[in-house]
Amino acid sequence: MTVPKTVLCAIGTRPEAIKMAPVILALRADPAFRCRVLATAQHRQMLDQVLSVFGIVPDVDLDIMQPDQSLCDLTGRLLLRLGTVMAEEAPDIVLAQGDTTTVLTTAIAAFYARIPFGHVEAGLRTGDPCNPFPEEMNRVLTARLASWHFAPTPQAAHHLRVENTPDHAIHVTGNTVIDALHQVRDKARRPACLTPGRRLILATLHRRENFGAPLARICAALRAIVEANEDVELLLPVHHNPNVRATVTEAFRGCCRAHLTDPLDYLDFVGAMEHAHMVMSDSGGVQEEAPALGKPVLILRETTERPEAVEAGVAALVGTDAGAIRARAQRLLDDPAAYAAMARGASPFGDGQAARRILGVLRAA
Ligand code: UD1
Ligand code: UDP
């Protein structure tokens, strides 16, 4: 009988937990692997919300989050703790997903421990080292440390080849976010603020490069859209980052038909996307999910590392200028043909089989 390979899956923030959940559940069901889950808990409440939806209990929990943590402080504290985890767990393989501080430090710690590292959602690039910040640089650095690159799309694989990543190490798998979406879709819940005869705009905001003036401009645009359209309700689950909370809370003070809530549980958020007329967001994951649910998504950022949905015509990169955001949203509200063109639905990021393909590669490794 062959000895199962021990795979340590590191997760730190909400999107990492959502996107690693299908991989963790598949590893746990496969006798070829022994799966260990390491929660750095770079996020606390937002991570726990996802873990409970998928019934995942971490084997190791570093509980690292501190209020308003700085990048240097978080990075330093994570590296120290991860060195110990690698020594104690001594896995055969380490996996992490995406471009957060958890991912970069996990890749470094695995490299120092000489344990091969697999990068889930590899090869996303905007080409601008500061946009998104610090994620673009995190991805570039993580790629240099990885033994397996699980690229969601052919375009992501192309970016890796251009950077001289060996061909044999690149595997186009699709994005595990679509696996997760398929797994929860029939359990998704209808949003409480849905009013008959009104159209729901769902928005999320959290990017560091938007903090300050860009975030204030985006909020002003969202408020103006709500106030100009009496049949529109805005649902805005507010990220726990205090830099987001302060600006957003202030910007919507006294604005009726704008529903500011705590971050939604994943089942509620998927339900909100399904019932939304359109989605406006600076999130990475939401850019992937909304098109798969047939919802137009306006991307509130200057760049995107997920051009596939824009190229398919189901997402639009609108930037952070208030006038441009208002104009694009108004067109979608007023022009049924423009709306229908973007609400066709497309799933350029995956087919729900990404975790299966990742396990196939690891089994053969
Ligand atoms: C992080 C990631 C970002 C990812 C995002 C997903 C980095 C540098 N940033 O950004 O790439 O897109 O997560 O949401 O890795 N907080 C809480 N409770 C929580 C979560 C956050 O209170 O459950 C607050 C804390 O004050 C914390 C702050 O938010 O210090 C910032 O958290 P952090 O993970 O450093 O950055 P995010 O902006 O959440
Ligand atoms: N999400 C959620 N609740 C919310 C907002 C978002 O569960 O209130 C989910 C969403 O479905 C997506 C993920 O969180 O899968 C995106 O996370 P986030 O925007 O925080 O990070 P990013 O994807 O930009 O790294």
Short mmCIF file of C-alpha atoms and ligand atoms in Angstrom, two decimals:
data_model
loop_
_atom_site.label_atom_id
_atom_site.label_comp_id
_atom_site.label_asym_id
_atom_site.label_seq_id
_atom_site.Cartn_x
_atom_site.Cartn_y
_atom_site.Cartn_z
CA MET A 1 0.00 0.00 0.00
CA THR A 2 1.34 3.46 -0.91
CA VAL A 3 1.78 5.98 1.90
CA PRO A 4 -0.55 8.99 1.50
CA LYS A 5 1.12 12.31 0.72
CA THR A 6 0.66 14.92 3.42
CA VAL A 7 -0.58 18.18 1.90
CA LEU A 8 -0.61 21.31 4.07
CA CYS A 9 -3.21 23.81 2.81
CA ALA A 10 -2.65 27.35 4.09
CA ILE A 11 -5.53 29.82 4.23
CA GLY A 12 -5.54 33.33 5.65
CA THR A 13 -8.41 35.47 4.36
CA ARG A 14 -12.02 35.05 3.25
CA PRO A 15 -11.35 34.53 -0.48
CA GLU A 16 -8.55 32.04 0.19
CA ALA A 17 -10.91 29.96 2.33
CA ILE A 18 -13.62 30.04 -0.37
CA LYS A 19 -11.20 29.11 -3.14
CA MET A 20 -9.29 26.46 -1.16
CA ALA A 21 -12.42 24.81 0.28
CA PRO A 22 -13.06 22.66 -2.83
CA VAL A 23 -9.40 21.55 -2.81
CA ILE A 24 -9.44 20.77 0.92
CA LEU A 25 -12.70 18.80 0.67
CA ALA A 26 -11.39 16.84 -2.33
CA LEU A 27 -8.07 16.07 -0.59
CA ARG A 28 -9.92 14.89 2.50
CA ALA A 29 -12.03 12.50 0.42
CA ASP A 30 -9.01 11.00 -1.38
CA PRO A 31 -7.04 8.19 0.30
CA ALA A 32 -3.94 9.15 -1.69
CA PHE A 33 -3.62 12.25 0.52
CA ARG A 34 -3.51 13.26 4.14
CA CYS A 35 -4.79 16.85 4.25
CA ARG A 36 -3.79 19.29 6.98
CA VAL A 37 -5.38 22.75 7.13
CA LEU A 38 -3.35 25.68 8.39
CA ALA A 39 -5.36 28.84 9.13
CA THR A 40 -3.05 31.81 9.57
CA ALA A 41 -6.24 33.74 10.39
CA GLN A 42 -4.94 36.89 8.75
CA HIS A 43 -8.70 37.48 8.77
CA ARG A 44 -10.65 36.29 11.79
CA GLN A 45 -14.43 36.71 11.59
CA MET A 46 -14.45 36.74 7.78
CA LEU A 47 -12.40 33.54 7.64
CA ASP A 48 -14.52 31.79 10.26
CA GLN A 49 -17.70 32.67 8.33
CA VAL A 50 -16.42 30.69 5.33
CA LEU A 51 -15.00 27.78 7.30
CA SER A 52 -18.36 27.17 8.95
CA VAL A 53 -20.17 27.16 5.59
CA PHE A 54 -17.85 24.42 4.28
CA GLY A 55 -17.57 22.56 7.61
CA ILE A 56 -13.77 22.93 7.70
CA VAL A 57 -12.00 22.95 11.07
CA PRO A 58 -8.32 24.01 10.81
CA ASP A 59 -5.72 21.61 12.21
CA VAL A 60 -3.44 24.55 13.07
CA ASP A 61 -4.69 28.08 13.74
CA LEU A 62 -2.14 30.88 14.16
CA ASP A 63 -4.81 33.48 15.05
CA ILE A 64 -2.46 36.13 13.66
CA MET A 65 -4.89 38.99 12.92
CA GLN A 66 -4.51 42.27 14.77
CA PRO A 67 -6.64 45.39 14.28
CA ASP A 68 -5.48 47.59 11.36
CA GLN A 69 -2.39 45.43 10.81
CA SER A 70 0.41 46.88 8.67
CA LEU A 71 1.96 44.88 5.86
CA CYS A 72 5.44 44.75 7.48
CA ASP A 73 4.10 43.75 10.86
CA LEU A 74 1.82 41.06 9.41
CA THR A 75 4.55 39.70 7.14
CA GLY A 76 7.10 39.54 9.94
CA ARG A 77 4.79 37.86 12.43
CA LEU A 78 3.60 35.35 9.81
CA LEU A 79 7.08 34.32 8.70
CA LEU A 80 8.20 33.64 12.26
CA ARG A 81 5.19 31.45 12.99
CA LEU A 82 5.22 29.69 9.61
CA GLY A 83 8.81 28.55 10.09
CA THR A 84 7.71 26.65 13.18
CA VAL A 85 4.66 25.19 11.43
CA MET A 86 6.75 23.85 8.53
CA ALA A 87 9.14 22.19 10.99
CA GLU A 88 6.37 20.67 13.11
CA GLU A 89 4.06 19.55 10.30
CA ALA A 90 6.82 18.51 7.85
CA PRO A 91 4.33 18.08 4.97
CA ASP A 92 5.27 16.60 1.58
CA ILE A 93 3.52 19.43 -0.26
CA VAL A 94 2.35 22.94 0.69
CA LEU A 95 -0.52 24.65 -1.14
CA ALA A 96 -1.87 28.19 -0.99
CA GLN A 97 -4.19 30.22 -3.19
CA GLY A 98 -3.96 33.74 -4.55
CA ASP A 99 -1.90 36.79 -3.70
CA THR A 100 -2.28 37.73 -0.04
CA THR A 101 0.42 38.18 2.59
CA THR A 102 -0.45 34.69 3.85
CA VAL A 103 0.32 33.24 0.41
CA LEU A 104 3.66 34.99 -0.07
CA THR A 105 4.91 34.17 3.43
CA THR A 106 3.73 30.55 3.15
CA ALA A 107 5.64 30.18 -0.13
CA ILE A 108 8.79 31.64 1.46
CA ALA A 109 8.49 29.43 4.55
CA ALA A 110 7.95 26.31 2.40
CA PHE A 111 11.00 27.23 0.30
CA TYR A 112 13.19 27.72 3.38
CA ALA A 113 12.02 24.31 4.65
CA ARG A 114 12.71 22.81 1.18
CA ILE A 115 9.10 21.65 0.81
CA PRO A 116 7.60 21.95 -2.70
CA PHE A 117 4.92 24.63 -2.96
CA GLY A 118 1.88 24.57 -5.26
CA HIS A 119 0.34 27.92 -6.21
CA VAL A 120 -3.41 27.82 -6.78
CA GLU A 121 -4.66 30.67 -9.02
CA ALA A 122 -1.23 31.29 -10.52
CA GLY A 123 -0.31 33.64 -13.35
CA LEU A 124 -2.75 36.53 -12.79
CA ARG A 125 -1.05 39.77 -13.78
CA THR A 126 -1.92 43.41 -14.39
CA GLY A 127 1.70 44.24 -15.25
CA ASP A 128 1.64 47.20 -12.82
CA PRO A 129 3.66 46.32 -9.68
CA CYS A 130 1.57 48.68 -7.52
CA ASN A 131 -1.87 47.79 -8.84
CA PRO A 132 -3.44 46.00 -7.08
CA PHE A 133 -1.24 46.78 -4.11
CA PRO A 134 0.44 44.71 -2.76
CA GLU A 135 -1.14 41.73 -4.52
CA GLU A 136 0.52 42.09 -7.94
CA MET A 137 3.98 41.93 -6.39
CA ASN A 138 2.89 39.11 -4.06
CA ARG A 139 1.90 37.03 -7.10
CA VAL A 140 5.10 37.71 -9.00
CA LEU A 141 7.26 36.79 -6.00
CA THR A 142 5.18 33.73 -5.12
CA ALA A 143 5.55 32.41 -8.68
CA ARG A 144 9.35 32.39 -8.31
CA LEU A 145 8.98 30.13 -5.25
CA ALA A 146 6.45 27.64 -6.64
CA SER A 147 6.99 24.12 -7.99
CA TRP A 148 3.45 23.79 -9.42
CA HIS A 149 1.52 26.67 -10.97
CA PHE A 150 -2.23 26.02 -11.18
CA ALA A 151 -3.33 28.64 -13.68
CA PRO A 152 -7.06 29.33 -13.94
CA THR A 153 -7.00 30.31 -17.63
CA PRO A 154 -4.79 29.97 -20.72
CA GLN A 155 -4.02 33.70 -20.43
CA ALA A 156 -2.68 33.24 -16.89
CA ALA A 157 -0.56 30.31 -18.13
CA HIS A 158 0.79 32.57 -20.89
CA HIS A 159 1.93 35.17 -18.33
CA LEU A 160 3.88 32.46 -16.51
CA ARG A 161 5.57 31.27 -19.72
CA VAL A 162 6.59 34.83 -20.56
CA GLU A 163 8.33 34.93 -17.16
CA ASN A 164 10.27 31.76 -18.10
CA THR A 165 8.33 29.42 -15.82
CA PRO A 166 9.03 25.88 -17.09
CA ASP A 167 6.18 24.54 -19.20
CA HIS A 168 5.99 21.24 -17.31
CA ALA A 169 5.23 23.14 -14.06
CA ILE A 170 2.21 25.02 -15.49
CA HIS A 171 -1.24 23.40 -15.39
CA VAL A 172 -4.41 25.11 -16.63
CA THR A 173 -7.07 23.95 -14.18
CA GLY A 174 -9.80 26.60 -14.10
CA ASN A 175 -10.42 28.64 -10.97
CA THR A 176 -11.57 26.80 -7.85
CA VAL A 177 -13.96 29.71 -7.14
CA ILE A 178 -16.32 28.21 -9.73
CA ASP A 179 -16.10 24.81 -7.98
CA ALA A 180 -17.08 26.57 -4.72
CA LEU A 181 -19.94 28.40 -6.41
CA HIS A 182 -21.34 25.13 -7.81
CA GLN A 183 -21.07 23.53 -4.35
CA VAL A 184 -23.11 26.21 -2.54
CA ARG A 185 -25.47 27.55 -5.20
CA ASP A 186 -28.52 25.51 -4.24
CA LYS A 187 -28.10 26.58 -0.59
CA ALA A 188 -27.85 30.31 -1.40
CA ARG A 189 -30.25 32.57 0.50
CA ARG A 190 -32.45 35.43 -0.77
CA PRO A 191 -31.41 38.86 0.54
CA ALA A 192 -33.75 40.34 3.16
CA CYS A 193 -33.62 43.85 1.67
CA LEU A 194 -35.10 42.76 -1.69
CA THR A 195 -38.20 44.91 -2.36
CA PRO A 196 -40.76 44.00 -5.06
CA GLY A 197 -40.52 46.37 -8.03
CA ARG A 198 -37.07 47.58 -7.09
CA ARG A 199 -33.71 46.71 -8.61
CA LEU A 200 -30.86 45.63 -6.36
CA ILE A 201 -27.30 46.82 -6.90
CA LEU A 202 -24.82 44.75 -4.90
CA ALA A 203 -21.49 46.43 -4.16
CA THR A 204 -18.28 45.52 -2.36
CA LEU A 205 -15.18 47.64 -1.74
CA HIS A 206 -11.92 46.86 -0.03
CA ARG A 207 -8.79 47.41 -2.16
CA ARG A 208 -5.84 49.07 -0.45
CA GLU A 209 -4.92 51.13 -3.54
CA ASN A 210 -8.41 52.68 -3.41
CA PHE A 211 -8.15 53.83 0.23
CA GLY A 212 -8.71 57.55 0.71
CA ALA A 213 -9.80 59.70 -2.23
CA PRO A 214 -10.60 56.91 -4.78
CA LEU A 215 -12.79 55.10 -2.24
CA ALA A 216 -14.57 58.35 -1.36
CA ARG A 217 -15.20 59.01 -5.10
CA ILE A 218 -16.59 55.50 -5.60
CA CYS A 219 -18.93 55.91 -2.61
CA ALA A 220 -20.09 59.31 -3.86
CA ALA A 221 -20.89 57.76 -7.24
CA LEU A 222 -22.80 54.86 -5.67
CA ARG A 223 -24.79 57.27 -3.51
CA ALA A 224 -25.61 59.47 -6.50
CA ILE A 225 -26.83 56.42 -8.47
CA VAL A 226 -29.16 55.40 -5.63
CA GLU A 227 -30.49 58.94 -5.17
CA ALA A 228 -31.10 59.39 -8.92
CA ASN A 229 -33.02 56.13 -9.33
CA GLU A 230 -36.02 55.65 -7.06
CA ASP A 231 -36.40 52.00 -8.02
CA VAL A 232 -32.84 51.11 -6.95
CA GLU A 233 -31.75 49.59 -3.63
CA LEU A 234 -28.06 49.32 -2.84
CA LEU A 235 -26.75 46.44 -0.73
CA LEU A 236 -23.20 47.10 0.47
CA PRO A 237 -21.71 44.56 2.88
CA VAL A 238 -18.88 46.55 4.46
CA HIS A 239 -15.47 44.87 4.78
CA HIS A 240 -14.08 44.82 8.34
CA ASN A 241 -10.91 46.72 7.37
CA PRO A 242 -11.18 49.94 9.44
CA ASN A 243 -9.83 51.99 6.51
CA VAL A 244 -12.84 50.89 4.49
CA ARG A 245 -15.39 51.16 7.29
CA ALA A 246 -14.64 54.78 8.17
CA THR A 247 -14.97 56.13 4.61
CA VAL A 248 -17.98 54.04 3.63
CA THR A 249 -19.98 54.70 6.79
CA GLU A 250 -19.45 58.44 6.47
CA ALA A 251 -20.27 58.51 2.74
CA PHE A 252 -23.71 56.88 3.09
CA ARG A 253 -24.88 58.65 6.24
CA GLY A 254 -28.61 59.45 5.86
CA CYS A 255 -28.92 57.75 2.46
CA CYS A 256 -32.12 55.76 2.39
CA ARG A 257 -32.24 52.72 0.05
CA ALA A 258 -28.54 52.10 0.81
CA HIS A 259 -28.26 49.04 3.04
CA LEU A 260 -24.87 48.87 4.73
CA THR A 261 -24.30 45.54 6.50
CA ASP A 262 -21.50 43.52 8.01
CA PRO A 263 -19.77 41.13 5.58
CA LEU A 264 -22.32 38.56 4.47
CA ASP A 265 -21.96 34.87 5.03
CA TYR A 266 -20.97 33.24 1.69
CA LEU A 267 -24.44 31.66 1.23
CA ASP A 268 -26.09 35.07 1.72
CA PHE A 269 -23.61 36.75 -0.60
CA VAL A 270 -24.14 34.22 -3.40
CA GLY A 271 -27.91 34.69 -2.90
CA ALA A 272 -27.46 38.46 -3.13
CA MET A 273 -25.51 38.09 -6.39
CA GLU A 274 -28.23 35.84 -7.80
CA HIS A 275 -30.97 38.37 -6.97
CA ALA A 276 -28.99 41.47 -7.92
CA HIS A 277 -29.71 43.43 -11.07
CA MET A 278 -26.00 44.18 -11.31
CA VAL A 279 -22.85 44.07 -9.25
CA MET A 280 -20.30 46.86 -8.67
CA SER A 281 -17.07 45.82 -6.99
CA ASP A 282 -13.31 46.14 -6.65
CA SER A 283 -13.07 42.49 -5.52
CA GLY A 284 -11.15 39.84 -7.41
CA GLY A 285 -13.40 36.90 -6.59
CA VAL A 286 -16.62 38.79 -7.30
CA GLN A 287 -15.36 39.53 -10.85
CA GLU A 288 -15.20 35.78 -11.38
CA GLU A 289 -18.48 34.80 -9.73
CA ALA A 290 -20.90 37.46 -11.04
CA PRO A 291 -20.39 36.57 -14.74
CA ALA A 292 -20.89 32.88 -13.92
CA LEU A 293 -24.27 33.86 -12.42
CA GLY A 294 -25.21 35.98 -15.45
CA LYS A 295 -24.86 39.30 -13.61
CA PRO A 296 -23.16 42.32 -15.21
CA VAL A 297 -20.24 43.48 -13.10
CA LEU A 298 -18.73 46.97 -13.12
CA ILE A 299 -15.14 46.77 -11.86
CA LEU A 300 -14.31 49.74 -9.62
CA ARG A 301 -10.57 49.68 -10.26
CA GLU A 302 -8.03 51.12 -12.69
CA THR A 303 -6.66 47.71 -13.70
CA THR A 304 -7.76 44.10 -13.67
CA GLU A 305 -5.79 40.86 -13.69
CA ARG A 306 -8.98 39.12 -14.82
CA PRO A 307 -9.47 40.53 -18.34
CA GLU A 308 -11.25 37.39 -19.55
CA ALA A 309 -14.69 38.59 -18.36
CA VAL A 310 -14.13 42.06 -19.85
CA GLU A 311 -13.12 40.48 -23.15
CA ALA A 312 -16.25 38.30 -23.03
CA GLY A 313 -18.31 41.52 -22.66
CA VAL A 314 -19.87 40.55 -19.31
CA ALA A 315 -17.72 42.82 -17.11
CA ALA A 316 -16.53 46.40 -17.61
CA LEU A 317 -13.50 48.10 -16.12
CA VAL A 318 -14.88 51.50 -15.08
CA GLY A 319 -12.11 52.86 -12.84
CA THR A 320 -12.61 55.16 -9.87
CA ASP A 321 -13.80 58.39 -11.49
CA ALA A 322 -17.24 59.25 -10.06
CA GLY A 323 -18.61 60.56 -13.37
CA ALA A 324 -17.48 57.50 -15.32
CA ILE A 325 -18.95 55.12 -12.71
CA ARG A 326 -22.29 56.94 -12.69
CA ALA A 327 -22.51 57.09 -16.48
CA ARG A 328 -21.78 53.38 -16.95
CA ALA A 329 -24.19 52.30 -14.22
CA GLN A 330 -26.95 54.60 -15.50
CA ARG A 331 -26.60 53.14 -18.98
CA LEU A 332 -27.10 49.65 -17.59
CA LEU A 333 -30.16 50.83 -15.65
CA ASP A 334 -31.71 52.70 -18.62
CA ASP A 335 -30.79 50.71 -21.71
CA PRO A 336 -32.27 47.18 -21.83
CA ALA A 337 -30.12 46.21 -24.83
CA ALA A 338 -26.89 47.28 -23.09
CA TYR A 339 -28.01 45.40 -19.99
CA ALA A 340 -28.95 42.23 -21.90
CA ALA A 341 -25.58 42.24 -23.69
CA MET A 342 -23.79 42.13 -20.33
CA ALA A 343 -26.22 39.78 -18.57
CA ARG A 344 -25.64 36.91 -21.00
CA GLY A 345 -23.53 35.05 -18.49
CA ALA A 346 -20.14 33.51 -19.15
CA SER A 347 -17.71 31.46 -17.16
CA PRO A 348 -14.27 32.16 -18.60
CA PHE A 349 -12.67 31.35 -15.24
CA GLY A 350 -13.64 27.72 -14.83
CA ASP A 351 -16.06 24.83 -15.18
CA GLY A 352 -16.25 23.61 -11.59
CA GLN A 353 -13.60 20.89 -12.06
CA ALA A 354 -10.47 22.81 -10.97
CA ALA A 355 -9.94 20.95 -7.67
CA ARG A 356 -10.18 17.58 -9.45
CA ARG A 357 -7.48 18.68 -11.93
CA ILE A 358 -5.20 19.99 -9.17
CA LEU A 359 -5.43 16.67 -7.31
CA GLY A 360 -4.67 14.82 -10.53
CA VAL A 361 -1.39 16.74 -10.89
CA LEU A 362 -0.44 16.23 -7.23
CA ARG A 363 -1.25 12.51 -7.36
CA ALA A 364 1.16 12.05 -10.25
CA ALA A 365 3.88 14.19 -8.62
C1 UD1 B 1 -6.65 41.14 2.58
C2 UD1 B 1 -5.63 40.87 1.47
C3 UD1 B 1 -6.25 41.16 0.11
C4 UD1 B 1 -7.56 40.40 -0.07
C5 UD1 B 1 -8.48 40.72 1.10
C6 UD1 B 1 -9.74 39.88 1.00
C7 UD1 B 1 -3.25 41.29 1.91
C8 UD1 B 1 -2.18 42.30 1.94
N1 UD1 B 1 -4.49 41.76 1.63
O1 UD1 B 1 -6.93 42.52 2.59
O2 UD1 B 1 -5.35 40.76 -0.92
O3 UD1 B 1 -8.16 40.81 -1.27
O4 UD1 B 1 -7.82 40.40 2.34
O5 UD1 B 1 -10.78 40.43 1.76
O6 UD1 B 1 -3.01 40.13 2.13
N2 UD1 B 1 -10.38 42.72 9.74
C9 UD1 B 1 -11.17 42.30 10.80
N3 UD1 B 1 -11.76 41.08 10.71
C10 UD1 B 1 -11.62 40.25 9.64
C11 UD1 B 1 -10.82 40.69 8.59
C12 UD1 B 1 -10.20 41.92 8.64
O7 UD1 B 1 -11.34 43.01 11.78
O8 UD1 B 1 -12.18 39.15 9.65
C13 UD1 B 1 -9.71 44.04 9.81
C14 UD1 B 1 -8.55 44.06 10.85
O9 UD1 B 1 -8.50 45.32 11.44
C15 UD1 B 1 -7.32 43.84 9.95
C16 UD1 B 1 -7.74 44.63 8.72
O10 UD1 B 1 -9.13 44.37 8.55
O11 UD1 B 1 -6.13 44.30 10.53
C17 UD1 B 1 -6.97 44.34 7.47
O12 UD1 B 1 -6.90 42.95 7.20
P1 UD1 B 1 -5.79 42.43 6.13
O13 UD1 B 1 -5.96 40.96 5.94
O14 UD1 B 1 -4.44 42.90 6.51
O15 UD1 B 1 -6.12 43.21 4.81
P2 UD1 B 1 -7.42 43.25 3.92
O16 UD1 B 1 -7.64 44.66 3.55
O17 UD1 B 1 -8.51 42.51 4.59
N1 UDP B 2 -17.98 37.49 -0.21
C1 UDP B 2 -18.73 37.04 0.88
N2 UDP B 2 -19.38 37.97 1.64
C2 UDP B 2 -19.35 39.29 1.38
C3 UDP B 2 -18.58 39.74 0.29
C4 UDP B 2 -17.90 38.82 -0.49
O1 UDP B 2 -18.80 35.84 1.14
O2 UDP B 2 -19.98 40.07 2.11
C5 UDP B 2 -17.23 36.51 -1.00
C6 UDP B 2 -17.44 36.56 -2.50
O3 UDP B 2 -18.48 35.71 -2.90
C7 UDP B 2 -16.08 36.15 -3.06
C8 UDP B 2 -15.11 36.54 -1.99
O4 UDP B 2 -15.85 36.81 -0.82
O5 UDP B 2 -16.00 34.73 -3.24
C9 UDP B 2 -14.30 37.74 -2.39
O6 UDP B 2 -13.54 38.19 -1.30
P1 UDP B 2 -12.91 39.64 -1.24
O7 UDP B 2 -13.65 40.55 -2.15
O8 UDP B 2 -12.82 39.99 0.20
O9 UDP B 2 -11.41 39.40 -1.75
P2 UDP B 2 -10.74 39.34 -3.20
O10 UDP B 2 -11.46 38.31 -4.00
O11 UDP B 2 -10.80 40.71 -3.79
O12 UDP B 2 -9.33 38.95 -2.88
#
